[in-house]
Coordinates of C-alpha atoms and ligand atoms in Angstrom, one line a residue:
X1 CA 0.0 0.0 0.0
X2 CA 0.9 3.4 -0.3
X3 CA 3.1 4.8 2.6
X4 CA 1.4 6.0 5.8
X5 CA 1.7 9.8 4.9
X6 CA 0.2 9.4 1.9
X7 CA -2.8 7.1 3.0
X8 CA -5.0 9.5 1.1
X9 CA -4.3 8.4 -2.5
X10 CA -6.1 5.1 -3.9
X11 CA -4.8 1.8 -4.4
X12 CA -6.5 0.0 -6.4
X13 CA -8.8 -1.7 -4.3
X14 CA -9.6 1.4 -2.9
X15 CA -10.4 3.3 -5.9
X16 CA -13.2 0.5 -7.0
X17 CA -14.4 0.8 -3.8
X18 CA -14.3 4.9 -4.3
X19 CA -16.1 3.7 -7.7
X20 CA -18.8 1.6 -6.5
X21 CA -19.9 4.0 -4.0
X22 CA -20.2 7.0 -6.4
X23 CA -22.5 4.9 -8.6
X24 CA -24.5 4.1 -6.2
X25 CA -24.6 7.7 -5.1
X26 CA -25.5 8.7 -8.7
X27 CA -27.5 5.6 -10.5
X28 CA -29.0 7.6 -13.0
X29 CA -25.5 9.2 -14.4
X30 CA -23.1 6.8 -14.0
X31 CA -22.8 2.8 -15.0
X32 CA -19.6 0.9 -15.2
X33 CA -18.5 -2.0 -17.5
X34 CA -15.5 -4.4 -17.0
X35 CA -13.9 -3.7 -20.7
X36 CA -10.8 -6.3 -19.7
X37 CA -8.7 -8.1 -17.8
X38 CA -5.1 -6.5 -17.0
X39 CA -1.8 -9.1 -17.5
X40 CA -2.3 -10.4 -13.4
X41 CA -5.8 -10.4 -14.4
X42 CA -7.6 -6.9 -12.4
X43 CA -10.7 -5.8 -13.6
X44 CA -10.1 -2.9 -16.3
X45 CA -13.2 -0.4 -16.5
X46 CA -14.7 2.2 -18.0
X47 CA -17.3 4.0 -16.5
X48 CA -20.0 6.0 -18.5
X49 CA -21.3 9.2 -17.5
X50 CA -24.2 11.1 -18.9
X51 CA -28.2 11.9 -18.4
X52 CA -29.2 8.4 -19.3
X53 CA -32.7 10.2 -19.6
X54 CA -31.9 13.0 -21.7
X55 CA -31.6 12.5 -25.6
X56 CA -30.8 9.4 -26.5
X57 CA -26.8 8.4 -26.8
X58 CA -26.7 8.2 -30.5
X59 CA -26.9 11.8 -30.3
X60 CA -24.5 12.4 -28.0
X61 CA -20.5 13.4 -28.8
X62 CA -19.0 10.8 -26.6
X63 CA -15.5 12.0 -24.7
X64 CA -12.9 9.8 -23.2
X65 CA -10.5 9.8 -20.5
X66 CA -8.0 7.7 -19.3
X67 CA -5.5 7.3 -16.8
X68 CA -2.8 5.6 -14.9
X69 CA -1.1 3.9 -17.8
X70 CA 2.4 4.7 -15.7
X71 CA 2.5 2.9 -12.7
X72 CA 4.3 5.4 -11.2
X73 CA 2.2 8.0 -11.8
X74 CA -0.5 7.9 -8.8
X75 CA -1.8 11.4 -8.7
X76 CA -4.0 10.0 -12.2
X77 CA -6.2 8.0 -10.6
X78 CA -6.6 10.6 -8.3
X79 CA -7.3 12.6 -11.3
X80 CA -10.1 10.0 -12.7
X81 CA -11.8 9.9 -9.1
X82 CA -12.2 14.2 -8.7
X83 CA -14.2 13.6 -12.3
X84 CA -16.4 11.3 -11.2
X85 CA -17.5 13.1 -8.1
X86 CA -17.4 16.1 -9.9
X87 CA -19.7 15.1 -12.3
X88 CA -22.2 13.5 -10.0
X89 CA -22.3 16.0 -6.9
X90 CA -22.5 18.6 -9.9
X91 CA -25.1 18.2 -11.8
X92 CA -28.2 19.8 -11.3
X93 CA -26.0 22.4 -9.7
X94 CA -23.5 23.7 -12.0
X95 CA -25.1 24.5 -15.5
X96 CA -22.0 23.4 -18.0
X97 CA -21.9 20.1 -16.0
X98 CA -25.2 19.8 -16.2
X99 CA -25.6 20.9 -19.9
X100 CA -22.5 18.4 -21.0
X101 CA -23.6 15.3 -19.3
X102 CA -27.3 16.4 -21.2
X103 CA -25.6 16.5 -24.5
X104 CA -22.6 14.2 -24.1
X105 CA -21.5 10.6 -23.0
X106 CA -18.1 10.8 -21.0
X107 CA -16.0 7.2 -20.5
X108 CA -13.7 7.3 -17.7
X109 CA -11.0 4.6 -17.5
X110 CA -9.4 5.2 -14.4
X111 CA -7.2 2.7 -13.9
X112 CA -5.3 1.3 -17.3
X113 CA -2.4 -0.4 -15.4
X114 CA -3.4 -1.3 -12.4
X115 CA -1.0 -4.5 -12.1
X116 CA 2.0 -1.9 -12.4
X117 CA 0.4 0.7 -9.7
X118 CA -0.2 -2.0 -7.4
X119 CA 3.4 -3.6 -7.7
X120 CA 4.8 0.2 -7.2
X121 CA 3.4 0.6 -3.8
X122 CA 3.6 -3.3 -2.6
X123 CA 6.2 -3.1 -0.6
X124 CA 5.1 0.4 0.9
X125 CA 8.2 2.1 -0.6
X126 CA 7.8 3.6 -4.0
X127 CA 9.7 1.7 -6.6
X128 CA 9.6 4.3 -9.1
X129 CA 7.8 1.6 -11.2
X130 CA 6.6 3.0 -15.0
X131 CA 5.8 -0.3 -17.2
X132 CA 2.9 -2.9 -17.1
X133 CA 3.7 -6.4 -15.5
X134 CA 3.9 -8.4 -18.1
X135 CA 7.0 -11.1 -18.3
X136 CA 9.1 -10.6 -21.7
X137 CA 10.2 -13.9 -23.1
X138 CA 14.0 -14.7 -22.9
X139 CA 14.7 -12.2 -20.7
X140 CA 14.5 -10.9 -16.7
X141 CA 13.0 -7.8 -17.2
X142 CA 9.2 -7.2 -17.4
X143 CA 6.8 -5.2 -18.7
X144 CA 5.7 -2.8 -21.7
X145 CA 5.8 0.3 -21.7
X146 CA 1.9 0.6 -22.3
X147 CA 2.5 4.3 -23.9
X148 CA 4.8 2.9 -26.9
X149 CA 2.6 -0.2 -27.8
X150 CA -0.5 1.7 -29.4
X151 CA -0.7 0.2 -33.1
X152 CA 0.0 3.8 -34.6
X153 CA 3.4 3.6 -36.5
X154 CA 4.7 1.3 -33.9
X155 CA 8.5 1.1 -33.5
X156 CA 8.9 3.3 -36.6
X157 CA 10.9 6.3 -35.4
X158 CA 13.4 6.0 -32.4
X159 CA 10.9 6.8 -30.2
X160 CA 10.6 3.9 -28.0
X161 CA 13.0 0.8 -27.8
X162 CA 13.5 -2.8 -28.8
X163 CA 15.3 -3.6 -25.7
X164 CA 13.3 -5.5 -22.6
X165 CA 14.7 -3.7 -19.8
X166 CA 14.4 0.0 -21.4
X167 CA 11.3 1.8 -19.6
X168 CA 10.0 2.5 -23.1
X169 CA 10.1 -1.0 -24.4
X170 CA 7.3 -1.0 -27.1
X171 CA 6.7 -5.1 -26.8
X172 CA 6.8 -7.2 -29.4
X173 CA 4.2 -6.4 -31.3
X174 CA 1.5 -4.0 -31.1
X175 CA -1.5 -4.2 -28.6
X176 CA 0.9 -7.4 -27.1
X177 CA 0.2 -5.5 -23.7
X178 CA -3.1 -7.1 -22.5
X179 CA -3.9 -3.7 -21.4
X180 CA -3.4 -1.7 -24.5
X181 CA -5.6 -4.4 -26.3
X182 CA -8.4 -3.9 -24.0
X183 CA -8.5 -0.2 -24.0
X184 CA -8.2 -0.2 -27.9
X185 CA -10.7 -2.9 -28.6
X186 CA -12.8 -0.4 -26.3
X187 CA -12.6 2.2 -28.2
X188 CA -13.2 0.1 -31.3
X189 CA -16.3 -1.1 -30.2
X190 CA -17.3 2.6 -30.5
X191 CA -17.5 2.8 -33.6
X192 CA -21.1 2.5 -34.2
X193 CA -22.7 2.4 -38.0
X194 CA -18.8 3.1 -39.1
X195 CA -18.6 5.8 -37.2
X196 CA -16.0 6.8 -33.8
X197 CA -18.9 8.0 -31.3
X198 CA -15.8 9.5 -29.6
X199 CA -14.9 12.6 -30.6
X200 CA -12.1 13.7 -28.7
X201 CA -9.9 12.5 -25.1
X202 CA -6.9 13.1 -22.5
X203 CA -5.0 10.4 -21.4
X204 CA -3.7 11.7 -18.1
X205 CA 0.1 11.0 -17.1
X206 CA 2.5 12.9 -14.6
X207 CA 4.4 15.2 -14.6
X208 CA 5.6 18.2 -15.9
X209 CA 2.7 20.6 -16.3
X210 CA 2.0 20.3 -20.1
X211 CA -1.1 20.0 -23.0
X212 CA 0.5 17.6 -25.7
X213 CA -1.2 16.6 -29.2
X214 CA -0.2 14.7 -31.5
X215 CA 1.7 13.2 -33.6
X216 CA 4.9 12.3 -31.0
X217 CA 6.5 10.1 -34.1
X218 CA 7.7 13.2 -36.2
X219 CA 8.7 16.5 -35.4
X220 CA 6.8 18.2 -38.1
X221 CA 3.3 19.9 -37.3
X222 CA 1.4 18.4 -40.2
X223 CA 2.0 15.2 -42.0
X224 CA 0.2 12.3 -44.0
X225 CA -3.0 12.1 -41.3
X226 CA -2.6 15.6 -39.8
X227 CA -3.9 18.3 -41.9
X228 CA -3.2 22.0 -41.5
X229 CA -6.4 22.8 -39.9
X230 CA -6.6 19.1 -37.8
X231 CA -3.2 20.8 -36.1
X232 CA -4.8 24.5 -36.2
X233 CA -7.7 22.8 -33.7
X234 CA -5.8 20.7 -31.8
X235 CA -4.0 23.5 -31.3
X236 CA -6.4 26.1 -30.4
X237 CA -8.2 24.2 -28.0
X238 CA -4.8 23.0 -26.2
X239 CA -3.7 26.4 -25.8
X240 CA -7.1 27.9 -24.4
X241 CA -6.9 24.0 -22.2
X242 CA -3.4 25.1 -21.3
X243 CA -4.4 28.8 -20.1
X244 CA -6.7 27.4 -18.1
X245 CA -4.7 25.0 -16.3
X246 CA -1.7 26.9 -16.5
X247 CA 0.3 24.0 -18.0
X248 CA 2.5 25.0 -21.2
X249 CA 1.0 23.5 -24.5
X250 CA 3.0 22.0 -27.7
X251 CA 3.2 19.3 -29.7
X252 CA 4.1 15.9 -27.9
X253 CA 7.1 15.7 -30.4
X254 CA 8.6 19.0 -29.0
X255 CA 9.0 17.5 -25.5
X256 CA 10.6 14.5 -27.4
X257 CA 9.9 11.5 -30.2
X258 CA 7.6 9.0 -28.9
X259 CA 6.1 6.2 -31.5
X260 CA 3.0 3.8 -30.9
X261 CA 1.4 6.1 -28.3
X262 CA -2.4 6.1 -27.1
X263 CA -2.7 9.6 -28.8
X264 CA -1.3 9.1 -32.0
X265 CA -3.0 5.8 -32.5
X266 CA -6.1 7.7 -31.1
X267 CA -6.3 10.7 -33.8
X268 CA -4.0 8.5 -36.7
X269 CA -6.2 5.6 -36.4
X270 CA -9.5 6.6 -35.1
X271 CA -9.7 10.8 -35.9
X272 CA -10.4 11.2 -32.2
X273 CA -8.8 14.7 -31.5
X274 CA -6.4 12.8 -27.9
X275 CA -4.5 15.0 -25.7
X276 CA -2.2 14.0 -22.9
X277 CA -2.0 16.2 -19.8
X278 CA 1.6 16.2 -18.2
X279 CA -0.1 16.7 -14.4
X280 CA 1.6 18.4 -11.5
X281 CA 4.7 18.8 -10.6
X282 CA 6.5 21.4 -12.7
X283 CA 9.5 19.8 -15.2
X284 CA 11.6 20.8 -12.3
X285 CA 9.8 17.8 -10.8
X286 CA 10.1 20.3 -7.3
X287 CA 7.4 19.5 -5.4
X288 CA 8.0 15.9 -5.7
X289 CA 8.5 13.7 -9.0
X290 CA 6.7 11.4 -9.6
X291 CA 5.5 11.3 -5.7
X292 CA 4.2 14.6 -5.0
X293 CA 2.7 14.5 -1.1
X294 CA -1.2 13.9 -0.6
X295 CA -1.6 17.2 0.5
X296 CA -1.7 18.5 -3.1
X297 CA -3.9 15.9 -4.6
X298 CA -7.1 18.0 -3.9
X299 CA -5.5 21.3 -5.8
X300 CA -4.0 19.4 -8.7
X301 CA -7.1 17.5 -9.3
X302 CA -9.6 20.8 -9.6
X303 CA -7.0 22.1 -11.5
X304 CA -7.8 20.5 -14.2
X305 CA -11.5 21.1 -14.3
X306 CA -12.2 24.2 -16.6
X307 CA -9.8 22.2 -18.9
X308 CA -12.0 19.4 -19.1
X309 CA -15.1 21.0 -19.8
X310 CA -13.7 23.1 -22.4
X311 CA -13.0 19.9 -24.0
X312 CA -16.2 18.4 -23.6
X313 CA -18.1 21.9 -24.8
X314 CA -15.6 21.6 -28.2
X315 CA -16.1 18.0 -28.5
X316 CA -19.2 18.5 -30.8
X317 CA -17.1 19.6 -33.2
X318 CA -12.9 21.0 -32.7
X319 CA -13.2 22.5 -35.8
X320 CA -15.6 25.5 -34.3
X321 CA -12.6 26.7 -32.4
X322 CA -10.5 27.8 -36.0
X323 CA -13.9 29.2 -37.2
X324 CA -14.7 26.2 -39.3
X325 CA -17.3 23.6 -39.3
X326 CA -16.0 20.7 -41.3
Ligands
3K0_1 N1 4.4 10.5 -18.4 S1 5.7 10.4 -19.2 O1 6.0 9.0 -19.5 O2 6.7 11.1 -18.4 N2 5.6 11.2 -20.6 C1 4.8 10.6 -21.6 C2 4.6 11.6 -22.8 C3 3.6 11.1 -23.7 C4 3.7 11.8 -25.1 O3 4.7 12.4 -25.4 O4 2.8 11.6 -25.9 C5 5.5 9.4 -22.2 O5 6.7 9.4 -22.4 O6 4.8 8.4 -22.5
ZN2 ZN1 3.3 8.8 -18.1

């Protein structure tokens, strides 16, 4: 479990529990499916959120968000747990909660590596753990780094590695991670009369403080996949996402190359406009790392909520926020 000082953040079993209770609080928003199994075999979910009663979901934009695909990376979950309380306490209350779970469907998949979380705090010291848990045949040294196994231009540009024990080991193949597969055949299964019901998503990560788009695998802004005004909306809404926040936004390939990530498979392969928010701490990682102390999980978490329901008011369509409709 986590250490005693920081009792306040979820393991996993906690966070269900955290889960179960809030859809029982809230029946009529929320519902949660199992989508999955991860490698040790933990219950992946997503959780739905939206008016059940309002128009009916074919209508609705649908938005994702997911978290915790670093172990490592705690303050995620965290992250995933503020949204769902958020949304249930409220609406009724607030009017753009209220008016996006009326007109949209939100998934939240809190937890995507849960076997990795769990083995980071098992010993009740951190062990800086990133990967999933998955054994690597012919060699020592486990897991995927679930972030470079997306099935996006996988292993194509020096932006993850062929090596078992390198922390951005892609696999051997893409979707190998059981966890990756899950998630992606989730998001498959959205596409309903061949069309992706979700329109746009954050995959939450820590930290650094920053609004990334895609594409990670090349430096340049557009490419094959990426059209001038695709970048121009990704962009605007990042930067307006970023001023809330106060996070600094760019293209993922400015911070570095990365290849076979969630968000470039997300847009390249299923046009869903992905972000990933770099949470608290700064780059400086002052503050602390990866490991920043309970006492800032409550600020860091409603940091983030203008962000989100700027995304979910664009989600209809990005395009709006470069003056077009396309
Ligand atoms: N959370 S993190 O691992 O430090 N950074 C992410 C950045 C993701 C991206 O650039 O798309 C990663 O390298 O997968
Ligand atoms: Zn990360």
């Amino acid at each position: 479990d986590f250490p005693p000082a920081d009792s306040k953040y979820h393991n996993y079993a906690r966070a269900m529990a955290e889960i179960d209770a809030d859809l029982a609080a809230y029946p009529s928003l929320m519902s949660k499916q199992v989508i999955g199994k991860s490698y040790e075999g933990r219950d992946i979910i997503a959780v739905k959120v939206t008016n059940g009663s309002a128009t009916t979901d074919a209508a609705k934009p649908e938005v994702l968000f997911t978290h915790h695909q670093h172990a490592r990376e705690h303050l995620t979950v965290e992250m995933a747990l503020y949204l769902l309380k958020e949304f249930g306490s409220q609406y009724g209350k607030d009017a753009r909660v209220t008016k996006m779970l009326d007109s949209r469907v939100v998934w939240i998949v809190p937890d995507v590596n849960p076997d990795g979380g769990e083995y980071d705090i098992a010993t009740g010291t951190y062990r800086g753990w990133r990967k999933n848990r998955q054994p690597n045949a012919g060699s020592n040294s486990r897991g995927t780094d679930t972030n470079r196994n997306w099935d996006y231009k996988w292993g194509c540009c020096g932006g993850s590695s062929g090596s078992t024990g390198s922390e951005t080991y892609r696999g051997s193949g893409p979707e190998s991670a059981p966890e990756v597969k899950v998630v992606a055949d989730f998001v498959r299964s959205r596409v309903v009369g061949g069309k992706q019901q979700i329109k746009a998503a954050i995959d939450f990560h820590t930290y650094s403080e920053l609004v990334l788009w895609p594409f990670g695998w090349t430096y340049d802004d557009t490419a094959p996949g990426m059209t001038q005004d695709d970048r121009d909306a990704f962009a605007a809404v990042g930067k307006s996402m970023a001023a809330s926040n106060g996070y600094t936004p760019e293209q993922s390939s400015d911070l570095y190359i990365t290849d076979g990530s969630i968000d470039d498979w997300l847009w390249g392969n299923q046009k869903v406009f992905a972000y990933t928010f770099e949470m608290y701490p700064d780059a400086s990682g002052a503050g602390g790392g990866f490991y920043p102390p309970a006492s800032v999980i409550d600020r860091e978490v409603a940091r983030n909520r203008e962000a989100v329901l700027q995304l979910l008011e664009n989600a209809d369509c990005m395009y709006r926020s470069i003056g077009k409709e396309q």
